[in-house]
PDB file of C-alpha atoms and ligand atoms in Angstrom:
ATOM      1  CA  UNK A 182     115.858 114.077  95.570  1.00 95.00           C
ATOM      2  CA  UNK A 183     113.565 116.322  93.567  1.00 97.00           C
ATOM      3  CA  UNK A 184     113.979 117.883  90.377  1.00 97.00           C
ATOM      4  CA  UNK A 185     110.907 120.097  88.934  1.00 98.00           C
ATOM      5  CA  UNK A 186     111.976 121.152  85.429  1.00 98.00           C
ATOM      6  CA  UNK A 187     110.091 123.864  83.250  1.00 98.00           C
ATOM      7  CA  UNK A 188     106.552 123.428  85.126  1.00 98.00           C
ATOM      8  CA  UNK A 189     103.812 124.287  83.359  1.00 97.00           C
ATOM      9  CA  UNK A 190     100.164 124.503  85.252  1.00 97.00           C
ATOM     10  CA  UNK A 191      97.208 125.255  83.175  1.00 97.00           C
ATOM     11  CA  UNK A 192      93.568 125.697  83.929  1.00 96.00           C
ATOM     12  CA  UNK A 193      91.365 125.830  80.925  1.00 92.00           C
ATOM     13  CA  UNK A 194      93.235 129.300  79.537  1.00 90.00           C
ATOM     14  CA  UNK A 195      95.080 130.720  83.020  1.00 92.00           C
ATOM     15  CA  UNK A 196      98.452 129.870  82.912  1.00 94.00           C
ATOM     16  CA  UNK A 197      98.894 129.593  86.883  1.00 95.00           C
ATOM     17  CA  UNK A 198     102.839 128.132  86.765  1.00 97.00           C
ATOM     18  CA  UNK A 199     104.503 129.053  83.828  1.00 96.00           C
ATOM     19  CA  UNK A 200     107.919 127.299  83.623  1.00 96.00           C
ATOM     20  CA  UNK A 201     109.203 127.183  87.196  1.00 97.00           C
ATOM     21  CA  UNK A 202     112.501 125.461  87.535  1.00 97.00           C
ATOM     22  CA  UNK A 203     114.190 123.935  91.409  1.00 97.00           C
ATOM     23  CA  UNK A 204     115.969 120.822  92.978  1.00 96.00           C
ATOM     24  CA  UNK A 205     116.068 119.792  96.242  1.00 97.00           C
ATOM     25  CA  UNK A 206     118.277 118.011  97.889  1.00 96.00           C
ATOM     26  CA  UNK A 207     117.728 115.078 100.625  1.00 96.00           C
ATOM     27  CA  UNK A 208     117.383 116.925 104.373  1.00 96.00           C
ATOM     28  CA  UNK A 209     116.598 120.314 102.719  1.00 96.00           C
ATOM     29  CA  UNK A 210     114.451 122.700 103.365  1.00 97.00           C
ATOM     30  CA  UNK A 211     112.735 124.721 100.495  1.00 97.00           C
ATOM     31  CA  UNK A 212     110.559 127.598 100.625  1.00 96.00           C
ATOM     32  CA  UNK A 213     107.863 129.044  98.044  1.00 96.00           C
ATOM     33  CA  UNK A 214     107.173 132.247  98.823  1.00 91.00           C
ATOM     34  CA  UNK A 215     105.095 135.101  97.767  1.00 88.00           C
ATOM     35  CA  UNK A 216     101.861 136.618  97.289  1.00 84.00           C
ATOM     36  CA  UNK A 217      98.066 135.349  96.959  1.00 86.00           C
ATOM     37  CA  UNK A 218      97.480 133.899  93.495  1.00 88.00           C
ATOM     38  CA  UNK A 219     101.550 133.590  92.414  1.00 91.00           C
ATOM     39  CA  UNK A 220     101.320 130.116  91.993  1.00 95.00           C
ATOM     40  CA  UNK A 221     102.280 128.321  94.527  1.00 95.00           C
ATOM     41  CA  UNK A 222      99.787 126.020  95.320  1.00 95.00           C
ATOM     42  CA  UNK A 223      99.367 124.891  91.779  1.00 97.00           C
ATOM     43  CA  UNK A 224     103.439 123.911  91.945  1.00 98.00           C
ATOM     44  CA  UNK A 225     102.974 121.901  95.114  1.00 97.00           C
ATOM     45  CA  UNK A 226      99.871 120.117  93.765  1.00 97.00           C
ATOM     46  CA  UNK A 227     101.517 119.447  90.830  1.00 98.00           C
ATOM     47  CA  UNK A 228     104.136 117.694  92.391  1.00 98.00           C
ATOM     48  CA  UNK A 229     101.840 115.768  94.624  1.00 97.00           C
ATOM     49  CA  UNK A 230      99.617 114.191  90.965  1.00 96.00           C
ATOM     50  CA  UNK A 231      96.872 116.589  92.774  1.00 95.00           C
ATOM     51  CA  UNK A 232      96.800 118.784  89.402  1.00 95.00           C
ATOM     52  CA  UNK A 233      97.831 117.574  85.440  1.00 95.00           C
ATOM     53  CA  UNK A 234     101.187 119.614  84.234  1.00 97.00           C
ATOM     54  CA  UNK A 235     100.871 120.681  81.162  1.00 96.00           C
ATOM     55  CA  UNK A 236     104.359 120.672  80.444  1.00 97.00           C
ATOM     56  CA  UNK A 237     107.857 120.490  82.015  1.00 97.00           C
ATOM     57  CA  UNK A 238     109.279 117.248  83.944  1.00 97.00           C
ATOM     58  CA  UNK A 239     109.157 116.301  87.793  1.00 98.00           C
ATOM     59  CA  UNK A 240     111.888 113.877  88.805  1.00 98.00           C
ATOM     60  CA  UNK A 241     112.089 112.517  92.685  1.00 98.00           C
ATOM     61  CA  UNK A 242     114.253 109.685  93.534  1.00 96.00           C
ATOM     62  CA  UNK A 243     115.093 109.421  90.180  1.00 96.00           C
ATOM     63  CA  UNK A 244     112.084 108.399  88.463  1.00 97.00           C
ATOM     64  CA  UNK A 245     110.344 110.662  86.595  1.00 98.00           C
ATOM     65  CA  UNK A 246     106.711 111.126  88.596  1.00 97.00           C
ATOM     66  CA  UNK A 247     105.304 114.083  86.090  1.00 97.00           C
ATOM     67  CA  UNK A 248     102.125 112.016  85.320  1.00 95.00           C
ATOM     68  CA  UNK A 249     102.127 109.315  88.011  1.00 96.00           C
ATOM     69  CA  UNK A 250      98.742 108.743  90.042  1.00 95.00           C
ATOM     70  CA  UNK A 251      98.819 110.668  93.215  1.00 95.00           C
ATOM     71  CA  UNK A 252      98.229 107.386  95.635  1.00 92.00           C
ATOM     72  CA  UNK A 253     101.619 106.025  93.913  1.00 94.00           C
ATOM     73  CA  UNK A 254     103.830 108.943  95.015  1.00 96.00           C
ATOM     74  CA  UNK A 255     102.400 108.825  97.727  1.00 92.00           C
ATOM     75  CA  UNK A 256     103.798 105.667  98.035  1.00 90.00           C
ATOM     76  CA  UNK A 257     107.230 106.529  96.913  1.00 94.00           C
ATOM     77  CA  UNK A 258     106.903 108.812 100.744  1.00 94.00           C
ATOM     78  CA  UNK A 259     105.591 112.551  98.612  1.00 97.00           C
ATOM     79  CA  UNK A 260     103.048 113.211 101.255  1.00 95.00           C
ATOM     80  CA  UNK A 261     100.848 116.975 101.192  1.00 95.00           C
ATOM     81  CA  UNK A 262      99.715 118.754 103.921  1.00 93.00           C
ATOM     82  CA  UNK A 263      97.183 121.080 101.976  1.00 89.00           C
ATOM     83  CA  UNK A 264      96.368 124.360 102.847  1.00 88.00           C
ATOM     84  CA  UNK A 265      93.646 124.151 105.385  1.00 80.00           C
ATOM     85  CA  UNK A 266      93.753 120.497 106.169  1.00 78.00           C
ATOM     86  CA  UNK A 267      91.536 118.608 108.022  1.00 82.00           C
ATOM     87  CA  UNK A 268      91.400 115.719 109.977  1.00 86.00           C
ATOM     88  CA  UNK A 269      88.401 113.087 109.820  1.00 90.00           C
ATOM     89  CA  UNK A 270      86.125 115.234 112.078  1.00 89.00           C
ATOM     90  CA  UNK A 271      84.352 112.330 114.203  1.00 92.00           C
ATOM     91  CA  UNK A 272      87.360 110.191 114.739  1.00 93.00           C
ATOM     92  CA  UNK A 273      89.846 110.660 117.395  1.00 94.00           C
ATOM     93  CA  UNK A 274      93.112 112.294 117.853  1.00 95.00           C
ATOM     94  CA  UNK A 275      94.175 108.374 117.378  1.00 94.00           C
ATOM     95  CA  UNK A 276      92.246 107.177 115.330  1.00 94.00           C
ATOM     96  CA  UNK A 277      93.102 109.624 112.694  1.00 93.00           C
ATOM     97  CA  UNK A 278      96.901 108.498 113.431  1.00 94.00           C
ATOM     98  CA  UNK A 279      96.188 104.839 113.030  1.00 91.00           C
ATOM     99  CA  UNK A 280      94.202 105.939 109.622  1.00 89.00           C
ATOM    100  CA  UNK A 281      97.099 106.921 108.670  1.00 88.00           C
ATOM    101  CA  UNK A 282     100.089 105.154 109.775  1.00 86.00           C
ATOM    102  CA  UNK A 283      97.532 101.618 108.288  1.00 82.00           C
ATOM    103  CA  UNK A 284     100.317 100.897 106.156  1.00 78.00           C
ATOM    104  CA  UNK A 285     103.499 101.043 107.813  1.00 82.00           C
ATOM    105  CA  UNK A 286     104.591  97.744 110.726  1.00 85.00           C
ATOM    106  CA  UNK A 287     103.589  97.905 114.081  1.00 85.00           C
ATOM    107  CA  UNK A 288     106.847  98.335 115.401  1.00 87.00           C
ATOM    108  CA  UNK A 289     107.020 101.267 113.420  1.00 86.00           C
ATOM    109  CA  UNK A 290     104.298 102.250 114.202  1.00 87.00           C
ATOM    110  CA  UNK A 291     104.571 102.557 117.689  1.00 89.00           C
ATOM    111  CA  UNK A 292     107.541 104.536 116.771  1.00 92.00           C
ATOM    112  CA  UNK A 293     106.032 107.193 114.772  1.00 91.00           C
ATOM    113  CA  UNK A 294     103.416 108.134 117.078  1.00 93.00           C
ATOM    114  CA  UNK A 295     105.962 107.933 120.116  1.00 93.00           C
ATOM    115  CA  UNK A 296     107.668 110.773 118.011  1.00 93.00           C
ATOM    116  CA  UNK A 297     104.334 112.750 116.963  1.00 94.00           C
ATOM    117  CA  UNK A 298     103.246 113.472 120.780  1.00 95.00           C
ATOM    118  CA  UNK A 299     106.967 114.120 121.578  1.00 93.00           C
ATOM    119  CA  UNK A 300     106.691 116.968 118.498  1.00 92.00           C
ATOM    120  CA  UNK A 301     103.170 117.659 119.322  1.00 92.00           C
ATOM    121  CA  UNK A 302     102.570 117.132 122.734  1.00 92.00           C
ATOM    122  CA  UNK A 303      99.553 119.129 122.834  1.00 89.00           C
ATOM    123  CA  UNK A 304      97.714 116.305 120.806  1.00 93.00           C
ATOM    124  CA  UNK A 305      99.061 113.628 123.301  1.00 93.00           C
ATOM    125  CA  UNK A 306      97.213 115.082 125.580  1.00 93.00           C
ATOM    126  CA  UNK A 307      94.099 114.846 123.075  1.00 93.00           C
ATOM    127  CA  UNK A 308      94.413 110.892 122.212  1.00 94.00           C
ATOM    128  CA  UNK A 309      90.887 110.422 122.687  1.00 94.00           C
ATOM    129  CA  UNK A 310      89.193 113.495 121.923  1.00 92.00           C
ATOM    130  CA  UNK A 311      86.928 113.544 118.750  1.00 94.00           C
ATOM    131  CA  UNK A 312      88.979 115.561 116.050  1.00 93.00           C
ATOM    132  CA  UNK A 313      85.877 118.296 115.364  1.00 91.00           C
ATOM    133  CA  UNK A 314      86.641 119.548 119.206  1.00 93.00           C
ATOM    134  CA  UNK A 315      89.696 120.293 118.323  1.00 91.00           C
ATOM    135  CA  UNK A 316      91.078 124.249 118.072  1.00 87.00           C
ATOM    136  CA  UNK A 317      92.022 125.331 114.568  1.00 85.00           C
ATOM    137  CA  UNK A 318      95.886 124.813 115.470  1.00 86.00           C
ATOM    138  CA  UNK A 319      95.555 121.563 116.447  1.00 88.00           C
ATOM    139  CA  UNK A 320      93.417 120.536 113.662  1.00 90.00           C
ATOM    140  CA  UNK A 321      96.497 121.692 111.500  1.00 89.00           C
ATOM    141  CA  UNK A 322      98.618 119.972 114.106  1.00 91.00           C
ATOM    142  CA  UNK A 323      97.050 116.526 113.240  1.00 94.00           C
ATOM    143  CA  UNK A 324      96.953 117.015 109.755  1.00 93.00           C
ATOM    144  CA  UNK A 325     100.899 117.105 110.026  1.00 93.00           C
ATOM    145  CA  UNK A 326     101.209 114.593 112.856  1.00 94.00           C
ATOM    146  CA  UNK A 327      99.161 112.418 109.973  1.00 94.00           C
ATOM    147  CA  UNK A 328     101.285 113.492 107.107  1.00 93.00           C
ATOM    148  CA  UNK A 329     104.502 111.718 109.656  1.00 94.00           C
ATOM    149  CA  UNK A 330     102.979 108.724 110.767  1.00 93.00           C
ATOM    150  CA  UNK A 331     102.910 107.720 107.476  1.00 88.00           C
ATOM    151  CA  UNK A 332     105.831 106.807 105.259  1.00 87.00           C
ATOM    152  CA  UNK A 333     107.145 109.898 104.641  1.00 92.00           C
ATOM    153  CA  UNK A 334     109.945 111.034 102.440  1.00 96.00           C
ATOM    154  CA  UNK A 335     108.899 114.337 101.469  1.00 98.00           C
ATOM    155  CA  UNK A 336     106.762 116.232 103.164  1.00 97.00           C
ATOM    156  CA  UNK A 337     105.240 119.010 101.284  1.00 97.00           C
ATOM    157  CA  UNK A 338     103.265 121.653 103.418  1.00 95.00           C
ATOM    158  CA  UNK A 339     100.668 124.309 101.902  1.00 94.00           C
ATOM    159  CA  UNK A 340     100.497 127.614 104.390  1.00 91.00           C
ATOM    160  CA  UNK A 341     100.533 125.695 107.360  1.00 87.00           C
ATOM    161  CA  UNK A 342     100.931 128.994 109.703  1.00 85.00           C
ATOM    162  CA  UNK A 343      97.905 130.584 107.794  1.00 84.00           C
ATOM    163  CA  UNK A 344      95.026 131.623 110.123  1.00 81.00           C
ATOM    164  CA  UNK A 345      96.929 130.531 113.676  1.00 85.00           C
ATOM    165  CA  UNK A 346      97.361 132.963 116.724  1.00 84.00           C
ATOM    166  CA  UNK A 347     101.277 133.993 116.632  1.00 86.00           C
ATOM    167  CA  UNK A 348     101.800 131.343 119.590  1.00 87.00           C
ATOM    168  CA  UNK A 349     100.937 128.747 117.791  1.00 87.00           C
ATOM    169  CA  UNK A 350     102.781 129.836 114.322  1.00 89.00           C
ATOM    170  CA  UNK A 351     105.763 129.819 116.260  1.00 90.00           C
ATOM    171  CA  UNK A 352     105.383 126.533 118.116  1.00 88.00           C
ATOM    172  CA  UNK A 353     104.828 125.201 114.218  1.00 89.00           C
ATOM    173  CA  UNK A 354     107.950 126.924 113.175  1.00 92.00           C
ATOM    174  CA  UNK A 355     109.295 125.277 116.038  1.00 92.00           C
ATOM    175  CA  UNK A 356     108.133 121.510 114.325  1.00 93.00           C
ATOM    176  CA  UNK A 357     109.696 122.427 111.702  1.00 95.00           C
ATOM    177  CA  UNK A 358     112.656 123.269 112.735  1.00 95.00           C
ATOM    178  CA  UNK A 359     113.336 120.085 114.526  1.00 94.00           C
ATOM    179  CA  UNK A 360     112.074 118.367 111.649  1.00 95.00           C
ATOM    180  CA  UNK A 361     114.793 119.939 109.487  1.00 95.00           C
ATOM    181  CA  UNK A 362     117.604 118.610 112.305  1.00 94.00           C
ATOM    182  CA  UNK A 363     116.045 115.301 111.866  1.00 92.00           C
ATOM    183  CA  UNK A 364     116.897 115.564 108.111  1.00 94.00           C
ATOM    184  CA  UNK A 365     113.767 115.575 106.881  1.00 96.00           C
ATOM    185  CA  UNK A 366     113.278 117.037 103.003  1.00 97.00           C
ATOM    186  CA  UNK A 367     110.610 119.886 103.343  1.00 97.00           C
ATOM    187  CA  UNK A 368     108.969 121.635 100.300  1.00 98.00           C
ATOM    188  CA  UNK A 369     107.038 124.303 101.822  1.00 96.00           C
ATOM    189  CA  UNK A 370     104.304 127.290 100.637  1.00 96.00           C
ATOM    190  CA  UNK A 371     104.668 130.350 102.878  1.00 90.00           C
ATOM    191  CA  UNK A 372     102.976 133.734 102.892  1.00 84.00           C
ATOM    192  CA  UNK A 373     104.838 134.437 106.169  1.00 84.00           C
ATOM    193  CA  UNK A 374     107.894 135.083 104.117  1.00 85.00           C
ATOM    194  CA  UNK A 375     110.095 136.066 107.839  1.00 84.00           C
ATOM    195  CA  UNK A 376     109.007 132.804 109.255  1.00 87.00           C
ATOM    196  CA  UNK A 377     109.857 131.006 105.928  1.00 89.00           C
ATOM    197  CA  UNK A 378     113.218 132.764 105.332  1.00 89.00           C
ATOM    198  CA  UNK A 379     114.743 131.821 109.500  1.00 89.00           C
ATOM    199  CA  UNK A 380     113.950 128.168 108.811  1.00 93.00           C
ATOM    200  CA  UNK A 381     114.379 127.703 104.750  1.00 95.00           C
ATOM    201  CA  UNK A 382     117.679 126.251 103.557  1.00 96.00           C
ATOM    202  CA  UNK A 383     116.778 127.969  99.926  1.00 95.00           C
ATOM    203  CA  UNK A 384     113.876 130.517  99.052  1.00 94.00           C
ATOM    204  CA  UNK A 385     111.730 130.486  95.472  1.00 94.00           C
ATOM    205  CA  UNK A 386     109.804 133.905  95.445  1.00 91.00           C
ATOM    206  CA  UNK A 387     107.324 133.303  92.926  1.00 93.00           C
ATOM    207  CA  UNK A 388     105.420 136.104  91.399  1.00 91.00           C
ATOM    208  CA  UNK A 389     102.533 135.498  88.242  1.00 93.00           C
ATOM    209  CA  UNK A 390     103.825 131.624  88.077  1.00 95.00           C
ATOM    210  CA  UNK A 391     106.969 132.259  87.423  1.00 96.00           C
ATOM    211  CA  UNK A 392     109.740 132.379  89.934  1.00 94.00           C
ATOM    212  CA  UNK A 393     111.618 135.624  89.514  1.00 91.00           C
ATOM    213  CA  UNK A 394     114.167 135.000  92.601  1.00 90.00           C
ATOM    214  CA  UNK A 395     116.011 132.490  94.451  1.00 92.00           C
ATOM    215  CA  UNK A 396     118.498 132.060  96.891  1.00 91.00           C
ATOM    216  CA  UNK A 397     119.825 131.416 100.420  1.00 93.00           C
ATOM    217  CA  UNK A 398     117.876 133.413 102.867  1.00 90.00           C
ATOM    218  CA  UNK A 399     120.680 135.070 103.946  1.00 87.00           C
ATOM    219  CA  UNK A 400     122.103 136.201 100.210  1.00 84.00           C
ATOM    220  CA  UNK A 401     118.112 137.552  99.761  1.00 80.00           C
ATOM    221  CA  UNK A 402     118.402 139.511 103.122  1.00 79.00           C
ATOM    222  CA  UNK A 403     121.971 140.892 102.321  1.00 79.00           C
ATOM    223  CA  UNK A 404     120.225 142.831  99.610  1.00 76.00           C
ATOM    224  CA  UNK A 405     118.195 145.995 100.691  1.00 75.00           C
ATOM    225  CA  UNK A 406     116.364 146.268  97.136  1.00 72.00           C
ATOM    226  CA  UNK A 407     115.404 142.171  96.908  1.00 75.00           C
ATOM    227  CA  UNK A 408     114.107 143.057 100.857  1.00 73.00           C
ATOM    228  CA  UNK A 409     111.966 145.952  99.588  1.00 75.00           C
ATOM    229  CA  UNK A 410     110.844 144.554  96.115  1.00 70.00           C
ATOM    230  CA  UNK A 411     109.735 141.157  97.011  1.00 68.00           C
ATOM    231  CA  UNK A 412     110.529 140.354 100.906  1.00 69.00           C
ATOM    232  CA  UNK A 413     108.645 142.946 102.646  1.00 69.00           C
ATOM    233  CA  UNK A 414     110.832 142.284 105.698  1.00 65.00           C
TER     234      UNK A 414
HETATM  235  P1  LIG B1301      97.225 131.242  97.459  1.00 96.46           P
HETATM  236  O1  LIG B1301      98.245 131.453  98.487  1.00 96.46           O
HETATM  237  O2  LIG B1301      96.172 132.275  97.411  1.00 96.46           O
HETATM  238  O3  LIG B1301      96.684 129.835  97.416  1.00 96.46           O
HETATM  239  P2  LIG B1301      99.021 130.553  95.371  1.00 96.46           P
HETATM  240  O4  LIG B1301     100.298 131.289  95.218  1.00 96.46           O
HETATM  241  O5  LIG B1301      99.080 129.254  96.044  1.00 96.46           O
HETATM  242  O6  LIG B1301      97.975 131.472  96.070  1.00 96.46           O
HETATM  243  P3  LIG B1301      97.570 129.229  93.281  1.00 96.46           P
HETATM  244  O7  LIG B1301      96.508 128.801  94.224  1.00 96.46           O
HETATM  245  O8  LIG B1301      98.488 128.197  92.764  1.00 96.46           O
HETATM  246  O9  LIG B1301      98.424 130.394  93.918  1.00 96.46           O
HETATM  247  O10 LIG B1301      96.874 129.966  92.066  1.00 96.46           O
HETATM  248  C1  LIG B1301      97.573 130.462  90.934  1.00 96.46           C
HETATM  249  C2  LIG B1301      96.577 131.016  89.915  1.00 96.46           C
HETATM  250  O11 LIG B1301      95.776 129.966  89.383  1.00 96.46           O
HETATM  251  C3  LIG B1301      95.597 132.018  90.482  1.00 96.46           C
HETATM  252  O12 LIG B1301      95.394 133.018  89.522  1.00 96.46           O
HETATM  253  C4  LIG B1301      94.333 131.222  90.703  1.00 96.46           C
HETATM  254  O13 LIG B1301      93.184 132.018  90.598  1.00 96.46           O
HETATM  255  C5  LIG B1301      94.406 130.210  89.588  1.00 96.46           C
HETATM  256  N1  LIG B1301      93.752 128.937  89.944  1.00 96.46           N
HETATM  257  C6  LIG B1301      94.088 128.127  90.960  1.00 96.46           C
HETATM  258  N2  LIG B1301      93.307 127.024  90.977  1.00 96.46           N
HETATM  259  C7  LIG B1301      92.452 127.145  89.944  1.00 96.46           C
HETATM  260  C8  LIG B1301      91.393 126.343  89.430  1.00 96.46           C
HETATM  261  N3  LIG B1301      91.086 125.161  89.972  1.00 96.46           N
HETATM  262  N4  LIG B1301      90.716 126.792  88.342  1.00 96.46           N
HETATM  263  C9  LIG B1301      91.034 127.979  87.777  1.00 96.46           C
HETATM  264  N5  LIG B1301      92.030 128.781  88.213  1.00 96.46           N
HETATM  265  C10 LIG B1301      92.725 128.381  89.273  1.00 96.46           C
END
């Protein structure tokens, strides 16, 4: 479903991605991991239109998207969740749903948001509160509930456990989870790399923009060196 080929991210002279290579198949779950300022951001944003490559090739669904406008993958169902998301403060729970599920059919619509409060129940029972009252969990809750309304394909998700109490980073880890039974292709950026590696289907550690490891969780874990160089787990 998604082929990024010899990325290259530039700003002005940093080279923050220099020639990162990974597929991903359709229902899979792929994790970025590693440490502050490795590049990981610039990858997803790149894939999202949010940043110009500077070289290298990004395929998904077969066409090739490298220098597309942002708005038309989104189209295609690429949808971000960027790090530290927020939802349109003064509008409601719903209204930021409806925002963003404008372009899909009512029918469906009804359908997606039956299946947001089922995932996130805790914002059911927010429907009408104004989005600013909202905790910082379920501000990040919303900005993912909004990223599924929509017409989504691939959802791409930028440290969405940063900052939240351990209750509520597992009860995201949960989401995800049953997001990846319901088949859903996930590209996501973790600095929880223990999280990332129980849910991930294949890991990327990235280190200086490049990515200098990748594997199955379980093939990373089986090695005591790869645990202690670049896991810390
Ligand atoms: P973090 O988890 O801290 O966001 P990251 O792995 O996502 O880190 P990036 O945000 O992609 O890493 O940053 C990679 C490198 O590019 C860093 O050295 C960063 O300082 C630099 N960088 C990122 N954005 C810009 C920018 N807009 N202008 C200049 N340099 C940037």
């Amino acid at each position: 479903m998604l082929e990024v080929e010899k990325l290259c991210v530039r700003y002005g002279k940093i080279a923050a991605v220099n020639g990162v290579s990974f597929s991903l198949n359709e229902g899979e779950l792929l994790a970025i991991v590693g440490a502050n300022g490795a590049g990981k951001t610039s990858v997803l944003n790149a894939i999202m239109g949010l940043v110009k490559v500077h070289s290298g090739r990004i395929v998904f669904d077969g066409v090739d998207i490298t220098h597309l406008e942002p708005w038309k993958r989104a189209r295609m169902g690429i949808v971000i969740v960027p790090e530290g998301a927020r939802p349109f403060a003064d509008m409601s729970v719903m209204e930021n749903l409806e925002v963003a599920a404008m372009n899909i059919d009512k029918a469906e619509m009804k359908r997606k948001m039956e299946w947001v409060f089922e995932l996130f129940p805790r914002l059911a029972e927010r429907k009408k509160q104004p989005a600013k009252t909202l905790s910082g969990g379920e501000k990040q809750m919303l900005a993912i509930a909004r990223a599924l309304v929509g017409p989504v394909k691939l959802l791409i998700m930028d440290e969405v456990s940063l900052g939240l109490m351990p209750r509520l980073v597992t009860e995201m880890f949960k989401v995800i989870e049953r997001l990846k039974r319901e088949k859903l292709t996930m590209l996501l950026a973790e600095q929880n790399t223990k999280k990332a590696l129980q849910v991930a289907d294949k890991v990327c550690v990235m280190q200086n923009g490049s990515i200098v490891l990748e594997g199955k969780p379980q093939d990373l874990l089986d090695s005591e060196e790869i645990k202690r160089a670049y896991l810390g787990v």
